[in-house]
Amino acid sequence: MLRIADLRVRFATRNGPVDAVRGIDLSLGNGETLGIVGESGSGKSVTAFSILRILDQGGEIVSGAVRYGGMDLRQASERDLNDIRGREISMIFQNPRAALNPIRKVGHQIEDVLRQHAQATRQDARAKAIAALEEVQIKDAAARYHAYPFELSGGMCQRIVIALALACRPRLLIADEPTTSLDVTTQKTVMDLIRTLARDRKMGVILITHDLGLAGQYCDRLVVMKDGQIVESGTPADLSRAPTHPYTRRLVAATPHPGKKLHQLVVDGTPAPIPARGEVLLSVRDVTKTYAGKSGPVDALRGVSFDLPQGGCLGLVGESGSGKSTVSSIIARLQDASGGDVLFQGQSLCDVPASRFSRDPRRPLIQMVFQDATDSLNPRQTASQAIAEPLRRLGGLRAGARRDRVHELAEQVGLPANLLTRLPHQLSGGQKARVGIARALAVSPRLLILDEPTAALDVSIQALVLNLLADLRHRLDLTYLFVSHDLSVVQMLCDTVAVMRRGQIVEFGATEQVLNTPADSYTRQLLDAVPQPIV
Amino acid sequence: MTGTTQSHGFASHVGHVMRQNPVTMIAFGMLGLLVFCAVFGPALVPHDPLASGARILQPPSGEHWFGTDHLGRDVFSRVIVATRLDMVISVGAVALSFVAGAILGCAAGYWGGWPDAVISRGLDMIMAFPLFVLAMGIVAALGNTVENVIYATAVINTPFYARVVRAEVNIRREAGFVQAARLAGNSDLRIVALHIFPNALPPMMVQVSLNMGWAVLNAAGLSFIGLGVRPPTPEWGIMVAEGANYIISGEWWLAVFPGLWLMFAVFTFNLLGDGLRDIVDPRQRR
């Protein structure tokens, strides 16, 4: 159905031309699901964009052929392409909210597509739009027709985007990281939906993802891309059983799945020793948090209690909105609790309000690594300035000693010293994560709160960062509170797990026990959603 | 993408911004000419700008490039000498409103709540007046001096800065790097001043460049109607006002040359915007 031959794409940038895609050959049969797996910058999205010729500014297809059916898409006129886009070949984007017009009702947006491609008339557009919503399993579609995107959850929005993409019954769907911004359970429902629709309609699907586990579960055939080239292709089973290319081997190793040990994520990894558990370091007692919402008060936390011993690592697991980030920011003293108490080394943290905690002597002892490494670094500060920032206020070091400490920290987290003068946008995602970790470690904290530190990273970088964290925990005798939505990551790093839902802990216990014999139905649901290893 | 030092990086970055955008290069060239006139103009002009002569209302010639006015003064010399005064007024006014707007905008954007309500409504009130009339009123009330023209121009420009800063600060209030700065032991004041505000600079620079043009026009406008600078001091607004009387009788050069020079200055500042923004935006560096 689709055949790409020797595709080359070049981008004109400030530092001269960059070859994003260097000679790719791909083919896709009718009704086949093809997974393109690779890390950011590998050229997988650019390849997909080239099919519909929607490259960003400065991008140019240098050579190669893209044939769809009997048609040469590279030579096709813009008008023919407009006919094909949406009707023959459709696309789903990574961020569903950004892909929807925020001030137009979702039903109208579907109507627009239908009428654009003359699939509906003014009279029957509405009925067809509602039918399209029903097809993506939206309950009460007639009422949702009138909803605006901001009134819907992320998973709902992605379903709307899928409904939009499939409204005109295309024969090929390109899904560019369709579930990256979604929770695991939502990810599972969205991917199951795409698979069901593809089977029913005999539609070809190209799934672009960085998640080898996900691709392996849903695709018939995989290609692995690196630096604009295909390094390996085959069925998921072949690739995971006998990867031939070293990069694929690294990728397969780095993909977490239940039962895997942390050191197995990196090739030739060795397990880091686990520090001895001490006395209770942190004790959270019946903490509540109530926000003043537009329609009455909202209970973000309804009584959360747990103990964390010195040297322990507690995984706080839950989906967005479960309150796990609220708990962590209350413990980090970035906001105040509405009720309850937090004891640190036996003393209450809540007697000093969050607004004055920055001058508290205990401030250096509790530090945090943030979710989004890009957002958590000041765009105007170099890496060394960012790492030195806590030292400046809390460290009490002179300029010379501070510089030495920054270099020491950079070495600890494996950040090359020559990168210290760079600004955040000049660093890669993994390097930014390391800067964030170094900054948190700068003032020698006892308790480190890790708020999804690897959520925005590629799997192979995630593997390195997780191993680094395990190593640092042992070397510096740290206590971790690890906040995550990803159970497969938590099970490798943490010795205790707390599962949160709607502001409460629904299950708490040793990692093995919670994962192998979950007592709560919600925990089971979370476990089911984790992509299974491809064997 | 090599690890260069900060200062070297900045110099090469300015060079890059210039090369990237020819308009920026031209704008900075024009600004250079204006600054040169303001600094060295009075020492270099061929005639005393205040000395009247017998040859009145002469059209442009080799001796008097822009002609002479009704008192026989050299229009070219007066136009060039006036650059310094007009630049002092506009730069002074813009600097004052930049500082005042930054402080008010930071307070409103960071703390929100009632400080925001008070500051924002106060600024709305200023903006609700016809700005030029407000400036006239301020100068008339405070007294007819050059300093008061600067203050008046600053007052009417402050709301524009405050609004830009308020919006920029507000969207970064809960950003990750702000939380991180809090964890690093920074007080609220330090966070606003050292972490959030610098990130508002790029859009502010665009505002500065537009504002400089307005400030020049505003100063010239005030003296056009007889406020602020008084004759015989050379100033573009006064010269246009005086020259306007002679346009009907055919002596066009009295008003046209100061007017063109004024236009040149406003145009220069407006062209600077993109370049200034790119220079203070670290994300433009590679």
CSV table of C-alpha atoms in Angstrom, one decimal, chain A residues 197-365:
chain,number,residue,atom,x,y,z
A,197,LEU,CA,-10.6,0.0,14.7
A,198,ALA,CA,-7.7,-0.9,12.5
A,199,ARG,CA,-8.8,-4.6,12.4
A,200,ASP,CA,-12.5,-3.7,11.7
A,201,ARG,CA,-11.6,-1.4,8.9
A,202,LYS,CA,-8.6,-3.3,7.5
A,203,MET,CA,-6.7,-0.1,7.9
A,204,GLY,CA,-2.9,0.2,7.8
A,205,VAL,CA,-1.3,1.8,10.8
A,206,ILE,CA,2.2,3.3,11.3
A,207,LEU,CA,2.8,3.6,15.0
A,208,ILE,CA,5.7,5.9,15.9
A,209,THR,CA,7.0,5.5,19.4
A,210,HIS,CA,10.1,5.5,21.6
A,211,ASP,CA,8.6,2.7,23.7
A,212,LEU,CA,9.7,-0.7,22.4
A,213,GLY,CA,7.4,-2.6,24.8
A,214,LEU,CA,4.4,-0.7,23.5
A,215,ALA,CA,5.3,-1.2,19.9
A,216,GLY,CA,6.0,-4.8,20.4
A,217,GLN,CA,2.6,-5.4,21.9
A,218,TYR,CA,0.6,-3.7,19.2
A,219,CYS,CA,2.6,-4.0,15.9
A,220,ASP,CA,2.9,-6.8,13.3
A,221,ARG,CA,6.3,-5.6,12.3
A,222,LEU,CA,8.9,-3.2,13.8
A,223,VAL,CA,11.7,-1.1,12.3
A,224,VAL,CA,14.3,0.4,14.6
A,225,MET,CA,15.7,3.8,13.6
A,226,LYS,CA,18.8,5.5,14.8
A,227,ASP,CA,20.4,8.7,13.4
A,228,GLY,CA,18.1,8.8,10.4
A,229,GLN,CA,18.7,5.2,9.3
A,230,ILE,CA,16.9,1.9,9.9
A,231,VAL,CA,19.3,-0.3,11.8
A,232,GLU,CA,17.1,-3.3,12.1
A,233,SER,CA,13.6,-4.6,11.2
A,234,GLY,CA,11.6,-7.7,11.8
A,235,THR,CA,8.7,-9.1,13.9
A,236,PRO,CA,8.6,-8.1,17.5
A,237,ALA,CA,9.4,-11.6,18.6
A,238,ASP,CA,12.5,-11.8,16.4
A,239,LEU,CA,13.7,-8.4,17.6
A,240,SER,CA,13.4,-9.1,21.2
A,241,ARG,CA,14.7,-12.7,21.0
A,242,ALA,CA,17.7,-12.1,18.8
A,243,PRO,CA,18.5,-8.5,18.2
A,244,THR,CA,21.5,-8.3,15.9
A,245,HIS,CA,22.4,-4.6,15.9
A,246,PRO,CA,24.1,-3.4,19.1
A,247,TYR,CA,21.7,-0.4,19.3
A,248,THR,CA,18.6,-2.7,19.2
A,249,ARG,CA,20.2,-4.8,21.8
A,250,ARG,CA,20.7,-1.8,24.0
A,251,LEU,CA,17.1,-0.7,23.4
A,252,VAL,CA,15.7,-4.1,24.2
A,253,ALA,CA,17.7,-4.2,27.4
A,254,ALA,CA,16.6,-0.7,28.4
A,255,THR,CA,12.9,-1.4,28.0
A,256,PRO,CA,11.6,-2.1,31.5
A,257,HIS,CA,9.1,-4.8,32.1
A,258,PRO,CA,7.8,-6.5,35.2
A,259,GLY,CA,10.4,-8.8,36.8
A,260,LYS,CA,13.4,-7.1,35.3
A,261,LYS,CA,16.2,-5.9,37.6
A,262,LEU,CA,17.5,-2.4,37.4
A,263,HIS,CA,21.0,-3.4,36.4
A,264,GLN,CA,19.7,-5.5,33.5
A,265,LEU,CA,18.5,-2.3,31.8
A,266,VAL,CA,22.1,-1.5,30.8
A,267,VAL,CA,24.3,-3.9,28.9
A,268,ASP,CA,26.8,-5.3,31.3
A,269,GLY,CA,25.3,-3.6,34.3
A,270,THR,CA,26.1,-4.6,37.9
A,271,PRO,CA,23.6,-4.3,40.7
A,272,ALA,CA,24.1,-1.4,43.1
A,273,PRO,CA,24.1,-2.4,46.8
A,274,ILE,CA,21.0,-1.4,48.7
A,275,PRO,CA,21.8,0.8,51.8
A,276,ALA,CA,20.8,-0.5,55.2
A,277,ARG,CA,17.5,0.7,56.5
A,278,GLY,CA,17.6,2.9,59.6
A,279,GLU,CA,15.1,4.5,61.8
A,280,VAL,CA,12.0,6.3,60.5
A,281,LEU,CA,13.2,9.4,58.7
A,282,LEU,CA,10.0,10.8,57.3
A,283,SER,CA,6.6,10.2,58.8
A,284,VAL,CA,3.5,11.5,57.1
A,285,ARG,CA,0.5,11.7,59.4
A,286,ASP,CA,-3.0,12.0,58.0
A,287,VAL,CA,-2.2,14.8,55.7
A,288,THR,CA,-5.1,16.5,53.9
A,289,LYS,CA,-5.3,19.2,51.3
A,290,THR,CA,-8.3,21.1,50.2
A,291,TYR,CA,-8.3,23.6,47.3
A,292,ALA,CA,-10.9,26.2,46.8
A,293,GLY,CA,-12.4,25.2,43.5
A,294,LYS,CA,-14.8,27.1,41.3
A,295,SER,CA,-17.7,24.8,42.3
A,296,GLY,CA,-16.9,24.4,46.0
A,297,PRO,CA,-13.8,23.0,47.8
A,298,VAL,CA,-11.9,20.2,46.1
A,299,ASP,CA,-10.3,17.5,48.3
A,300,ALA,CA,-6.9,16.8,46.7
A,301,LEU,CA,-5.7,14.7,49.6
A,302,ARG,CA,-8.0,12.9,52.0
A,303,GLY,CA,-5.8,11.7,54.8
A,304,VAL,CA,-2.5,10.3,53.6
A,305,SER,CA,-0.2,8.5,56.1
A,306,PHE,CA,3.0,6.6,55.7
A,307,ASP,CA,6.5,6.1,57.2
A,308,LEU,CA,9.7,6.1,55.3
A,309,PRO,CA,12.8,4.7,57.0
A,310,GLN,CA,16.3,6.1,56.6
A,311,GLY,CA,17.9,4.5,53.5
A,312,GLY,CA,14.5,3.3,52.2
A,313,CYS,CA,13.0,4.0,48.8
A,314,LEU,CA,9.2,4.4,48.6
A,315,GLY,CA,7.5,4.5,45.3
A,316,LEU,CA,4.4,6.7,45.2
A,317,VAL,CA,2.3,5.4,42.3
A,318,GLY,CA,-0.8,6.9,40.8
A,319,GLU,CA,-2.3,8.5,37.7
A,320,SER,CA,-2.5,12.2,37.1
A,321,GLY,CA,-4.9,13.8,39.5
A,322,SER,CA,-4.4,11.1,42.2
A,323,GLY,CA,-2.7,13.6,44.5
A,324,LYS,CA,0.8,12.1,44.4
A,325,SER,CA,2.4,15.3,43.3
A,326,THR,CA,0.5,17.3,46.0
A,327,VAL,CA,1.9,14.9,48.6
A,328,SER,CA,5.5,15.3,47.3
A,329,SER,CA,5.3,19.1,47.2
A,330,ILE,CA,3.9,19.2,50.7
A,331,ILE,CA,6.8,17.1,51.9
A,332,ALA,CA,9.2,19.3,50.0
A,333,ARG,CA,7.6,22.3,51.8
A,334,LEU,CA,6.6,24.0,48.6
A,335,GLN,CA,3.0,24.2,49.8
A,336,ASP,CA,1.2,23.8,53.1
A,337,ALA,CA,-1.1,21.0,54.0
A,338,SER,CA,-4.7,21.8,55.1
A,339,GLY,CA,-4.5,19.3,57.9
A,340,GLY,CA,-2.3,16.6,59.4
A,341,ASP,CA,1.5,16.7,60.1
A,342,VAL,CA,4.7,15.7,58.4
A,343,LEU,CA,7.5,14.6,60.8
A,344,PHE,CA,11.1,14.7,59.6
A,345,GLN,CA,13.7,13.1,62.0
A,346,GLY,CA,10.9,13.1,64.6
A,347,GLN,CA,10.2,16.8,64.3
A,348,SER,CA,7.3,18.5,62.7
A,349,LEU,CA,8.0,20.2,59.4
A,350,CYS,CA,4.6,21.9,59.3
A,351,ASP,CA,5.3,24.3,62.2
A,352,VAL,CA,7.2,26.5,59.7
A,353,PRO,CA,4.9,27.7,56.9
A,354,ALA,CA,6.0,26.9,53.4
A,355,SER,CA,6.5,30.5,52.5
A,356,ARG,CA,9.2,30.9,55.2
A,357,PHE,CA,10.7,27.4,54.9
A,358,SER,CA,13.4,28.6,52.5
A,359,ARG,CA,15.4,30.1,55.4
A,360,ASP,CA,14.8,27.1,57.7
A,361,PRO,CA,17.9,25.2,58.7
A,362,ARG,CA,16.3,21.9,57.5
A,363,ARG,CA,15.9,23.3,54.0
A,364,PRO,CA,19.1,21.6,52.7
A,365,LEU,CA,18.0,18.2,54.1
